[in-house]
Tab-separated table of C-alpha atoms and ligand atoms in Angstrom:
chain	number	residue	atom	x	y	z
V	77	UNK	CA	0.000	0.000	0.000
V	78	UNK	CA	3.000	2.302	0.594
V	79	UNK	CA	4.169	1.939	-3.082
V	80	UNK	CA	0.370	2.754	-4.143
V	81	UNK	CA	0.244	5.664	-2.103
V	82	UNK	CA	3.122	7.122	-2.929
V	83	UNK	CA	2.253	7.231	-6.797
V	84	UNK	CA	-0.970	8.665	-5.468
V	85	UNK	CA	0.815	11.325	-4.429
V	86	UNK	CA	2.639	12.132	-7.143
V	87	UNK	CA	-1.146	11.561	-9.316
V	88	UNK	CA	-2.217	14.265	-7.003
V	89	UNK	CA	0.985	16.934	-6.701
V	90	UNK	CA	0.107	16.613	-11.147
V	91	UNK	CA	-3.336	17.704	-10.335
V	92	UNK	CA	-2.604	20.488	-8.241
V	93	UNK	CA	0.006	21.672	-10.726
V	94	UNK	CA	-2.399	21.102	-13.769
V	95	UNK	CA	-4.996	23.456	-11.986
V	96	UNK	CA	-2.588	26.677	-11.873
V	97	UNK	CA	-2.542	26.299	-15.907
V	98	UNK	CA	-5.860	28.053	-16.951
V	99	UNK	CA	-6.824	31.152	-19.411
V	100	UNK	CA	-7.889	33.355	-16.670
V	101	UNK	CA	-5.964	35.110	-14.065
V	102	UNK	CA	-8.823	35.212	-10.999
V	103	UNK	CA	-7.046	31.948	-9.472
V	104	UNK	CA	-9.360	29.729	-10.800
V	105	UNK	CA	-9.175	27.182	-13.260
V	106	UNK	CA	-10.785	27.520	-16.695
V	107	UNK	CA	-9.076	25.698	-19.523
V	108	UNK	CA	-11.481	25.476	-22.634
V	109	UNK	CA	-10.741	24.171	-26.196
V	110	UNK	CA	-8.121	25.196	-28.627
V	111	UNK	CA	-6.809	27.863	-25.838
V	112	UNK	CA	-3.414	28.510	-24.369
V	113	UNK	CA	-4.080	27.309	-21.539
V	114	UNK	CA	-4.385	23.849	-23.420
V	115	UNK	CA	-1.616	24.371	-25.148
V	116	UNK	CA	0.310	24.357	-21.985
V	117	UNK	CA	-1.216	21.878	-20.323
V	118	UNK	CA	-0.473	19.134	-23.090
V	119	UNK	CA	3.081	20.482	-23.043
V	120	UNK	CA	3.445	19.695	-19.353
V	121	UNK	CA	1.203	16.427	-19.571
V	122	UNK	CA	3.070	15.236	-22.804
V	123	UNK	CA	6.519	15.682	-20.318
V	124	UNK	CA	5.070	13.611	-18.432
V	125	UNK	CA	3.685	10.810	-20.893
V	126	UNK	CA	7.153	10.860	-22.532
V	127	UNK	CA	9.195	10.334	-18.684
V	128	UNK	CA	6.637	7.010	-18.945
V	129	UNK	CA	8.335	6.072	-22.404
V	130	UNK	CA	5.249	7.142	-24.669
V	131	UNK	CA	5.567	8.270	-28.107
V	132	UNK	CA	3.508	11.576	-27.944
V	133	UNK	CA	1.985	13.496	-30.404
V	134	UNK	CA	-0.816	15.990	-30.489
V	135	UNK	CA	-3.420	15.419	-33.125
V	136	UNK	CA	-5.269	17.789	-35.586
V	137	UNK	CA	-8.000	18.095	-33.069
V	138	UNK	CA	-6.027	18.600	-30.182
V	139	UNK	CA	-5.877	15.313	-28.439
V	140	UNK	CA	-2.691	14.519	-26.461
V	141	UNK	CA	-1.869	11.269	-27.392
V	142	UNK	CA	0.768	8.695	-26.188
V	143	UNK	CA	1.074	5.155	-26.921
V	144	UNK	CA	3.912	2.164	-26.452
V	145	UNK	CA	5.543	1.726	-29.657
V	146	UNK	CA	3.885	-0.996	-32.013
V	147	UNK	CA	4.770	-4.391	-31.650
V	148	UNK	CA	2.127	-6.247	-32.795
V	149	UNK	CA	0.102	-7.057	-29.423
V	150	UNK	CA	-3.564	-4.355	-29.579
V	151	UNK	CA	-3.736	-1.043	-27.825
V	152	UNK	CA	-5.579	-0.288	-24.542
V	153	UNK	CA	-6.290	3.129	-24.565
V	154	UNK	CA	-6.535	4.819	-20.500
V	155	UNK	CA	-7.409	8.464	-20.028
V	156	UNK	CA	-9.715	11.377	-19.622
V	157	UNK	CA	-9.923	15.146	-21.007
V	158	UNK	CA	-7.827	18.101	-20.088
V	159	UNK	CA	-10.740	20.777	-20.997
V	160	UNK	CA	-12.571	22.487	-18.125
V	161	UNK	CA	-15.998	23.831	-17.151
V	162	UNK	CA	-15.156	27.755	-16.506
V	163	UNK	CA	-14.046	27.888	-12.883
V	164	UNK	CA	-13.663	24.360	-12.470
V	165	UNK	CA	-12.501	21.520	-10.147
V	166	UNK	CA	-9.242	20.065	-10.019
V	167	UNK	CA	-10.422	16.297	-10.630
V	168	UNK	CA	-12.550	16.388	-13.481
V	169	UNK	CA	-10.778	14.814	-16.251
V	170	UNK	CA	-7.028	15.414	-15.062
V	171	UNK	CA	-8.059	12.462	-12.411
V	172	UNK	CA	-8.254	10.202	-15.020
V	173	UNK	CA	-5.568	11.201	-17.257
V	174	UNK	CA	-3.139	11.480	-14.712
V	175	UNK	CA	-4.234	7.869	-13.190
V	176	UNK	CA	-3.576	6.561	-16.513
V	177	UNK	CA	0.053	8.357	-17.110
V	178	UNK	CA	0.993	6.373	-13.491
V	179	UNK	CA	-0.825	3.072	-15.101
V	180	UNK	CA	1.932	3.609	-18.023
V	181	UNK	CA	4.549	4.440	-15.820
V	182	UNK	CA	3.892	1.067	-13.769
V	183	UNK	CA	3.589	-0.640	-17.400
V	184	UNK	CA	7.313	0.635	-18.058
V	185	UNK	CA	8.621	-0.322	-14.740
V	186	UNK	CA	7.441	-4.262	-15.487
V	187	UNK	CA	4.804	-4.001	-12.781
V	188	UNK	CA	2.225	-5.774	-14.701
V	189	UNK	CA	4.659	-8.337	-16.653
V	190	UNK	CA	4.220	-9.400	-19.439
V	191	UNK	CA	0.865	-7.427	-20.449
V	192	UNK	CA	-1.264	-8.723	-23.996
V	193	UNK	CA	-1.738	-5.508	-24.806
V	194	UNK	CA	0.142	-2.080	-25.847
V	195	UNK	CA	-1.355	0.847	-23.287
V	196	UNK	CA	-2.000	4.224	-24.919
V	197	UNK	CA	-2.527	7.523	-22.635
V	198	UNK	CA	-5.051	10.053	-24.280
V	199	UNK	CA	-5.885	13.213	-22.961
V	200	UNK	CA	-9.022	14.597	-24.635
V	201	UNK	CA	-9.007	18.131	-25.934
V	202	UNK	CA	-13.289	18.650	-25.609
V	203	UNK	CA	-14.940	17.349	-23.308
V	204	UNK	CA	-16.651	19.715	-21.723
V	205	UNK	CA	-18.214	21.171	-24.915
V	206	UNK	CA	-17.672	24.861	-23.212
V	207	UNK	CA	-16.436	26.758	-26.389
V	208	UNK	CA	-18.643	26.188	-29.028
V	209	UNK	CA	-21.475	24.420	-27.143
V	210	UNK	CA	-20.706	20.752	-28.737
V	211	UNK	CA	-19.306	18.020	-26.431
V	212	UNK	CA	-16.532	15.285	-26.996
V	213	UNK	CA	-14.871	17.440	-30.047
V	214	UNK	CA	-11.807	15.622	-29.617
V	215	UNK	CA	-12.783	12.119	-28.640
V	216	UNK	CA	-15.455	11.983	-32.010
V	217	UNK	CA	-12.152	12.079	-33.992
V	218	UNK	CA	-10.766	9.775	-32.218
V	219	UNK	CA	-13.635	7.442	-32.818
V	220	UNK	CA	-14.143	8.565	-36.052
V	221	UNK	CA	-17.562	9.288	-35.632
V	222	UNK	CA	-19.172	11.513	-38.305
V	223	UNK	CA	-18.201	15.314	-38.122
V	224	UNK	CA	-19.793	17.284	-40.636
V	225	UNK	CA	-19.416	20.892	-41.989
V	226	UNK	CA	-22.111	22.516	-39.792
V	227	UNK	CA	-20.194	21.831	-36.870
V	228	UNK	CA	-16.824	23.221	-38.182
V	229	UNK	CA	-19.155	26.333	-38.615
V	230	UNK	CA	-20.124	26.768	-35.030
V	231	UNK	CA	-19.010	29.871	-33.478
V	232	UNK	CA	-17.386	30.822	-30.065
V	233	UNK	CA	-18.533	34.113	-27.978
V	234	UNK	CA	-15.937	36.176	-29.954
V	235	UNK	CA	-17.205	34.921	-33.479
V	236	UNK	CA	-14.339	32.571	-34.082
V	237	UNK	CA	-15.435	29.134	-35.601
V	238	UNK	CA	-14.480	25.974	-34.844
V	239	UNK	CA	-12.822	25.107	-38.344
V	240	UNK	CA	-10.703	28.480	-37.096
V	241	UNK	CA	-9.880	27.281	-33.630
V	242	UNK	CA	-8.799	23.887	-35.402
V	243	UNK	CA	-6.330	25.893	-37.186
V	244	UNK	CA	-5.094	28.002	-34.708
V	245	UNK	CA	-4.288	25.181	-32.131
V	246	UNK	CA	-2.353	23.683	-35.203
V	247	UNK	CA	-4.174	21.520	-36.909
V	248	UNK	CA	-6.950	21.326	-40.379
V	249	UNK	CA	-10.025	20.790	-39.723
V	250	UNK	CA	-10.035	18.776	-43.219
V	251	UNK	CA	-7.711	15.925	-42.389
V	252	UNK	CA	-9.457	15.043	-39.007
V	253	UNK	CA	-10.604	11.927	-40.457
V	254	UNK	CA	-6.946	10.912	-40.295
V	255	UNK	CA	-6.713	10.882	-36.703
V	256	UNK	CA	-9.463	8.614	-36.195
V	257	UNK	CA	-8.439	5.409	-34.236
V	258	UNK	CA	-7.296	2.702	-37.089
V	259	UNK	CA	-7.349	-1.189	-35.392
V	260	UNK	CA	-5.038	-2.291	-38.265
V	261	UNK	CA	-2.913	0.880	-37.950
V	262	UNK	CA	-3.337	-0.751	-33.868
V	263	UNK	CA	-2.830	-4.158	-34.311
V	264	UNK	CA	-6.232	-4.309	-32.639
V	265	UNK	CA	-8.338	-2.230	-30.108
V	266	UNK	CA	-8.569	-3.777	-26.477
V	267	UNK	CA	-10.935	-0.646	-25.069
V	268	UNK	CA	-10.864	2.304	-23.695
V	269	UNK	CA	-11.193	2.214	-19.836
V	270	UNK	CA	-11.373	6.057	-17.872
V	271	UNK	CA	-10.858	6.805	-14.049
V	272	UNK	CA	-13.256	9.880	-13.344
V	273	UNK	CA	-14.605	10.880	-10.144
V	274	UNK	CA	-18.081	10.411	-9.321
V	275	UNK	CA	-19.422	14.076	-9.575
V	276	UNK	CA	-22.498	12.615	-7.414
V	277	UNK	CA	-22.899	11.201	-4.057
V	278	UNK	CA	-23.884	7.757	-4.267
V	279	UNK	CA	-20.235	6.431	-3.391
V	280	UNK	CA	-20.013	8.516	-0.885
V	281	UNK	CA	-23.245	7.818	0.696
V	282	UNK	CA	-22.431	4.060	0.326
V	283	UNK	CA	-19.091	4.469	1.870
V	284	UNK	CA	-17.164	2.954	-0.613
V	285	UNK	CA	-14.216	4.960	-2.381
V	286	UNK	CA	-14.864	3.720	-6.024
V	287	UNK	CA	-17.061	2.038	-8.296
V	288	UNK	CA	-17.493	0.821	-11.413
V	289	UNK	CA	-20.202	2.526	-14.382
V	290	UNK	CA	-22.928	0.225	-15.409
V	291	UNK	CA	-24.003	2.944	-18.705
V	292	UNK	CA	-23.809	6.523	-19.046
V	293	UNK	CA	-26.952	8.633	-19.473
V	294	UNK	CA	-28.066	9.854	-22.671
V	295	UNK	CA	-27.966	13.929	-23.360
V	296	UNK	CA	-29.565	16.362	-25.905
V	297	UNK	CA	-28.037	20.162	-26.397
V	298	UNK	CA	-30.328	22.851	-27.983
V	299	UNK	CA	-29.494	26.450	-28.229
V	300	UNK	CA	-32.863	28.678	-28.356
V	301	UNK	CA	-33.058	32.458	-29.011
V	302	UNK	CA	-36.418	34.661	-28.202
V	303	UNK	CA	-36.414	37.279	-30.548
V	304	UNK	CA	-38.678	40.525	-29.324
V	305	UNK	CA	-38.633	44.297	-29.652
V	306	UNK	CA	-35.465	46.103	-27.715
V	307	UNK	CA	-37.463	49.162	-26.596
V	308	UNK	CA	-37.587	52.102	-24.115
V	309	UNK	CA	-38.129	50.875	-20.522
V	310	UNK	CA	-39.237	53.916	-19.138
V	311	UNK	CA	-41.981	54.754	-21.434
V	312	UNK	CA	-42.994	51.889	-23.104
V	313	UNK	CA	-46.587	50.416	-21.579
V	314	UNK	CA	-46.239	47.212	-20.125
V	315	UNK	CA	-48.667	46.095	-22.743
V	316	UNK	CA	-47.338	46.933	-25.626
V	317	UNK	CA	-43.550	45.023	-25.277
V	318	UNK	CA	-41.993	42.403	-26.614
V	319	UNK	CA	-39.720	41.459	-23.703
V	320	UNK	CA	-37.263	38.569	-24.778
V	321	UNK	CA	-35.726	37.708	-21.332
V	322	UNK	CA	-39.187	37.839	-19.859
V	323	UNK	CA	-39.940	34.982	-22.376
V	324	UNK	CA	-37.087	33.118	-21.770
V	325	UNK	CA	-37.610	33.534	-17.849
V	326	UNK	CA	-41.219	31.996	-17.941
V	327	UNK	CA	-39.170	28.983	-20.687
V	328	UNK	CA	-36.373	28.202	-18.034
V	329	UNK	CA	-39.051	28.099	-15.135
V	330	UNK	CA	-41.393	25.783	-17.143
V	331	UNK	CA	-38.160	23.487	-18.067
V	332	UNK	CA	-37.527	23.189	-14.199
V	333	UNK	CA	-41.203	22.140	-13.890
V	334	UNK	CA	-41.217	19.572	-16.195
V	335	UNK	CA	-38.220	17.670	-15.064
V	336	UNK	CA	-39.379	18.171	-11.317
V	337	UNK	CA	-42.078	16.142	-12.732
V	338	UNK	CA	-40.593	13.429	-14.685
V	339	UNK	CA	-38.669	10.896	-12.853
V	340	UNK	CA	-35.350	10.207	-13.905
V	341	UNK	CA	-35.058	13.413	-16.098
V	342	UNK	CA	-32.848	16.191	-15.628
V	343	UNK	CA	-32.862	19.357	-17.843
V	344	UNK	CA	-30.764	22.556	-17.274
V	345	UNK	CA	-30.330	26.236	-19.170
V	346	UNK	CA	-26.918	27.116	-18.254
V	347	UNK	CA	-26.247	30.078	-20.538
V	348	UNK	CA	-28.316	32.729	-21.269
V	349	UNK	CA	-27.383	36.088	-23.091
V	350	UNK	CA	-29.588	39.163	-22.875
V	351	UNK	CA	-29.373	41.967	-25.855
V	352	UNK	CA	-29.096	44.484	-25.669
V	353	UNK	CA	-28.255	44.023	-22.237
V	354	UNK	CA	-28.867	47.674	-20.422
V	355	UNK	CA	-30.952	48.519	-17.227
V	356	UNK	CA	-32.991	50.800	-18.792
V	357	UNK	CA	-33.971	48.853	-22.115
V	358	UNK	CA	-36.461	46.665	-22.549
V	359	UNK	CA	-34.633	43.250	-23.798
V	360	UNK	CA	-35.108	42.629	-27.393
V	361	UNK	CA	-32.853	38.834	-27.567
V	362	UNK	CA	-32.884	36.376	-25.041
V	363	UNK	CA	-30.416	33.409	-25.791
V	364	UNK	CA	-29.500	30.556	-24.320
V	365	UNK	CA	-28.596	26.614	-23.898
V	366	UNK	CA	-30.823	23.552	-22.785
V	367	UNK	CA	-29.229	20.606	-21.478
V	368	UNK	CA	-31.874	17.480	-20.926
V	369	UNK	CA	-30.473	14.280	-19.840
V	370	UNK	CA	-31.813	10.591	-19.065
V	371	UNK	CA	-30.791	7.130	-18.965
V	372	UNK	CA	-34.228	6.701	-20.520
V	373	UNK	CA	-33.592	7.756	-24.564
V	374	UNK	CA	-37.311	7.483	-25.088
V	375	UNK	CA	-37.845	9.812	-21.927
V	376	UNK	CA	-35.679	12.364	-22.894
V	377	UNK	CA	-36.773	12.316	-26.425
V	378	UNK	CA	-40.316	12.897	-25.033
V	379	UNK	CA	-39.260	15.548	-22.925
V	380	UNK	CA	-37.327	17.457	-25.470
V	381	UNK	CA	-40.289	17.639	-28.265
V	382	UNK	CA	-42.545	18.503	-25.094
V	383	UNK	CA	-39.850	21.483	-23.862
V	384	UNK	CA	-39.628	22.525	-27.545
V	385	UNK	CA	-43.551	23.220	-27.950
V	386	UNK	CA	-43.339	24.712	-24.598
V	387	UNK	CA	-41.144	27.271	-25.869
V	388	UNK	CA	-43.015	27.716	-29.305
V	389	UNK	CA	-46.153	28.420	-27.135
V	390	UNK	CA	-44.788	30.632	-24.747
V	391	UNK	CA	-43.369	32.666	-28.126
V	392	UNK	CA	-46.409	32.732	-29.949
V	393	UNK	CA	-48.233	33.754	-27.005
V	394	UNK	CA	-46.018	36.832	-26.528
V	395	UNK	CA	-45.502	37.464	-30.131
V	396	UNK	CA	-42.042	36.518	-30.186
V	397	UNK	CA	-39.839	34.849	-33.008
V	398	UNK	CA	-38.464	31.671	-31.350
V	399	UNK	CA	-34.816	30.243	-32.812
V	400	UNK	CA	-34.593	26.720	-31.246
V	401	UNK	CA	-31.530	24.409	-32.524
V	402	UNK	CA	-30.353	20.527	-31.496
V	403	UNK	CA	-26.594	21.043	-30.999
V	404	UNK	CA	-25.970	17.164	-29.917
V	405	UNK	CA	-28.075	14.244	-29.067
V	406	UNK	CA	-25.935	11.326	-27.609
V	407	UNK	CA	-28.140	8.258	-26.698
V	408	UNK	CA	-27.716	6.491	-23.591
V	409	UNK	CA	-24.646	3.900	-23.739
V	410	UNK	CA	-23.699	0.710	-22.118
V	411	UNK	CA	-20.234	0.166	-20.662
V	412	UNK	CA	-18.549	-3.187	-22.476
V	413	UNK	CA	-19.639	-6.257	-20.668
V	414	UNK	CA	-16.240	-7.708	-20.509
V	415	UNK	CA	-14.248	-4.606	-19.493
V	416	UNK	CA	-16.497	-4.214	-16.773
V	417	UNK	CA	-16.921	-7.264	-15.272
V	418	UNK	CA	-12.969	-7.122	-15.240
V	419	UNK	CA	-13.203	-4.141	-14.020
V	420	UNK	CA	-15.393	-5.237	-11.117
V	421	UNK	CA	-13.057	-8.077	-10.320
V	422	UNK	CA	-10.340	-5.852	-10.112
V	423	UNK	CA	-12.748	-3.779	-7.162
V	424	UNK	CA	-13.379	-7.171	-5.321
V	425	UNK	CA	-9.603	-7.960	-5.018
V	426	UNK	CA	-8.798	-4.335	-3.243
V	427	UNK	CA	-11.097	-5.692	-0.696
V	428	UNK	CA	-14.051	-3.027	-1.396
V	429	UNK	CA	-17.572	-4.055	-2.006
V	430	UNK	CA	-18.930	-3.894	-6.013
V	431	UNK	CA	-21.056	-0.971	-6.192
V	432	UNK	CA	-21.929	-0.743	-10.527
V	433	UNK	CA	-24.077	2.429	-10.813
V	434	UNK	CA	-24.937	5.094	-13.636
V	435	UNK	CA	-23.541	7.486	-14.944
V	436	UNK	CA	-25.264	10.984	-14.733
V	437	UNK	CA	-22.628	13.236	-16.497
V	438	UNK	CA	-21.378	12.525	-19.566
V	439	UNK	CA	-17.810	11.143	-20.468
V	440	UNK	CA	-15.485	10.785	-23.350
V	441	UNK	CA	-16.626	7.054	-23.600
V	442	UNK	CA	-19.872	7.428	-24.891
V	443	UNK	CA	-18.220	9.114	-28.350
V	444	UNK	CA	-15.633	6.222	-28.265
V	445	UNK	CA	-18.315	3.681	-27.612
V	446	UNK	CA	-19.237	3.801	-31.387
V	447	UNK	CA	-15.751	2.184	-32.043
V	448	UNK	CA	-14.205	0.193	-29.117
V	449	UNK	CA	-15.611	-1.072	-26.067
V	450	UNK	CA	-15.634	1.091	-23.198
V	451	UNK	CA	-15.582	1.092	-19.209
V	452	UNK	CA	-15.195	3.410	-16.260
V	453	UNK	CA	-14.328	3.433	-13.078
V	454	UNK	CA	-15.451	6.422	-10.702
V	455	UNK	CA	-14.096	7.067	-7.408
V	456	UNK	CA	-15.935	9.069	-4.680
V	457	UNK	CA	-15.724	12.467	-4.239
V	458	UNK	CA	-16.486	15.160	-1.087
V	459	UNK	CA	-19.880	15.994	-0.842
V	460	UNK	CA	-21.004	14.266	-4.298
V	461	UNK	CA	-19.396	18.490	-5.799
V	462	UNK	CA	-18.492	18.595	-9.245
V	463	UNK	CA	-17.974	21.774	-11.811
V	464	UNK	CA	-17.036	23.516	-8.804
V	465	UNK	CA	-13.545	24.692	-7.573
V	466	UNK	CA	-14.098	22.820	-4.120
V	467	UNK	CA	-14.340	19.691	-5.569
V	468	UNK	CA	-12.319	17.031	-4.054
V	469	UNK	CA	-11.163	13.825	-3.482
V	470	UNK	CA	-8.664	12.226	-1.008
V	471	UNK	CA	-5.503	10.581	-1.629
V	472	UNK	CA	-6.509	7.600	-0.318
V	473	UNK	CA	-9.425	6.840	-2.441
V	474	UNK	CA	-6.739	7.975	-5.913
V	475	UNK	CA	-4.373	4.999	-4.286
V	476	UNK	CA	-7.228	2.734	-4.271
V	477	UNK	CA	-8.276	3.452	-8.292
V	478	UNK	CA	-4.945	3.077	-8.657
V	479	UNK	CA	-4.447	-0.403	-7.341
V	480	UNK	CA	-8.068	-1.201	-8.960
V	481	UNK	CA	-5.913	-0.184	-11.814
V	482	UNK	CA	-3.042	-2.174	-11.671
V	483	UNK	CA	-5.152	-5.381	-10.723
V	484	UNK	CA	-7.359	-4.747	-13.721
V	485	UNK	CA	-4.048	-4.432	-15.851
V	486	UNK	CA	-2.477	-7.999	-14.608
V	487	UNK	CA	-5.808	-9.670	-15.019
V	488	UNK	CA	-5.594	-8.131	-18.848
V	489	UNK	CA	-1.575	-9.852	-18.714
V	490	UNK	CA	-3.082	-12.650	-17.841
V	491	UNK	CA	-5.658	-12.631	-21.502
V	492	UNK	CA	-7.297	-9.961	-23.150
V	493	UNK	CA	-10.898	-9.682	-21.441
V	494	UNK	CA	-13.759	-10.545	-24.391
V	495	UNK	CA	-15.200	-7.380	-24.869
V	496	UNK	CA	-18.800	-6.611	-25.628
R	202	GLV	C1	-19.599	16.872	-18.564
R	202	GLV	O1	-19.089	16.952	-17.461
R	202	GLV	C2	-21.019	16.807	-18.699
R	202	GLV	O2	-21.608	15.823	-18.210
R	202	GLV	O3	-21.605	17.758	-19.224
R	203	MN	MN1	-17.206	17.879	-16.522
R	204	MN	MN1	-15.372	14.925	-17.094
């Protein structure tokens, strides 16, 4: 357990230095796609991967990737995403990226003997979807999953697309196809397996420090825009305006209603931009985002045609112009059966009771789950806090995902788990 802990500790000092690197100066960590602060972090990251004898590269999407040079046995692919919410926690995604960087370091050092499989270190670029609104930029490449022109058009608060973020951070957004994952190119794909802490409290209120995903819920992005009539607010009759934000303030109450009401459902609008935007004008846009998430597809399909009419009504009703736009729909997705259930062996040998639970918050694996099979394990974090800078989790539980990690890797030495 000493050995353990000790690489927990360095897995955490990585952390803490990884959350000083961010594009703001308040203190707090905010690292969003294509940005400097990215930039820097895959330079420090990539030190890192290369110390653990990786071959490291950063792709045309900005991925960091590092992989054991070929030699004919498949790839397992460990990691997370280095992309932030704005004013984030420390865990989310560098948790399981820098897990993974100590599971390659122990793969150099012979700890797992003779493994069946190469292990590859990726460390997403998108996760979070902050910049242009679209999740799992990076790991979509990766997969290979479809990526077509109207997202390369999506803009950013200062007007910059995507195709012209691709380019700045280096790379063209018309190759991307290249970097998708190739199994020949591989000599086969084992999975992709991510650490990630909980960011909800069921481990915590189970007392158990990790656990291992059963399926990840399924999510739908829409942008909508009320469009009314900017307008004088002193002198304008109350009956006579066209107030946008008022619109989109009865909209974002009526959302809350809805999934108060409907078990299992969770819908959020966590952006909202107000034109012209002065205290003496009468609001003429109202903007924003809707996030609706179950691990029911056919409930949160229902919910989003029934949120969309909502918003129609409340438009017509106040005779506004409504904008409403899907930005992403990712179904619900099953971890790999065989992953997992290795997975959960690995769990039962620390000692720790099996806990396999959902997955509320979405994770690079569902965009990979379209080409490899795909597990997770989560580990418990303070207070079930996430997307918050006082997120936490202790050293003790990172040692334990750790040695989860390292049994899970000798079980694969031992023969490849059958995936799905
Ligand atoms: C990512 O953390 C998400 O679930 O939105
Ligand atoms: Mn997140
Ligand atoms: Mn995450």
């Amino acid at each position: 357990m000493e050995d353990v802990l000790a690489r927990a500790r360095v897995v955490m000092a990585r952390i803490e230095e990884l959350a000083a690197v961010s594009e703001t100066t308040d203190g707090l960590t905010t690292r969003t796609f294509g940005s400097e602060a990215m930039r820097r972090v895959n330079g420090i990251v990539g030190g890192w991967m290369q110390s653990a004898g990786l071959n490291v590269c950063v792709d045309g999407i900005g991925n960091l990737r590092g992989t054991q040079t070929r030699d004919g046995r498949p790839l397992l692919l460990l990691g997370s995403h280095l992309d932030t919410v704005r004013e984030a926690g420390r865990f989310d995604g560098p948790l399981g990226v820098l897990t993974a960087v100590a599971c390659a370091e122990a793969a150099a050092n012979g700890r797992y003997g003779a493994l069946s499989c190469r292990v590859g270190v990726v460390g997403f670029s998108d996760e979070e979807g902050v910049r242009f609104g679209t999740s799992y930029l990076g790991s979509d490449v990766l997969a290979g999953n479809p990526f077509d022109a109207a997202r390369l058009s999506l803009v950013d608060a200062g007007g910059v697309s995507l195709a012209e973020a691709i380019r700045a951070f280096g790379g063209a957004p018309e190759t991307l196809g290249a970097d998708a994952l190739d199994p020949d190119a591989e000599d086969g794909l084992v999975g992709y397996v991510e650490v990630h802490l909980e960011q909800g409290p069921v481990l915590e209120a189970n007392g158990l420090p990790v656990g291992v995903v059963s399926a990840i819920a399924g999510q739908s992005r829409f942008s909508f825009r009320f469009a009314g009539q900017a307008g004088h607010a002193g002198t304008t009759p109350m009956g006579l305006r066209k107030d946008a934000l008022a619109a989109a303030a009865e909209f974002i109450t009526a959302v809350e209603t809805h999934a108060r009401g409907d078990e299992g459902l969770v819908a959020t609008v966590g952006q909202l931009d107000v034109k012209p935007g002065a205290g003496n004008v009468i609001p003429g846009a109202a903007a924003g985002s809707l996030d609706v998430r179950s691990p029911r597809d056919a409930q949160r399909h229902a919910a989003c045609a029934r949120l969309r009419a909502a918003a129609a009504a409340i438009a017509d009703r106040r005779g506004l112009a409504l904008e409403w736009r899907e930005v992403q729909s990712h179904d619900a997705t099953d971890c790999a059966p065989g992953l997992r259930k290795a997975l959960a062996e690995a769990v039962g040998q620390t000692g720790c009771r099996v806990l396999e639970l959902p997955s509320g918050a979405g994770h690079d694996a569902v965009a990979l789950a379209h080409r490899l099979p795909v597990a997770m394990l989560f580990v418990r974090c303070r207070d079930g806090l996430s997307h918050h800078p006082l997120e936490s989790v202790t050293l003790q539980d990172v040692a334990i995902a750790l040695n989860v990690m390292d049994n899970f890797l000798v079980s694969l030495a031992q023969s490849p788990p059958s995936a799905r």
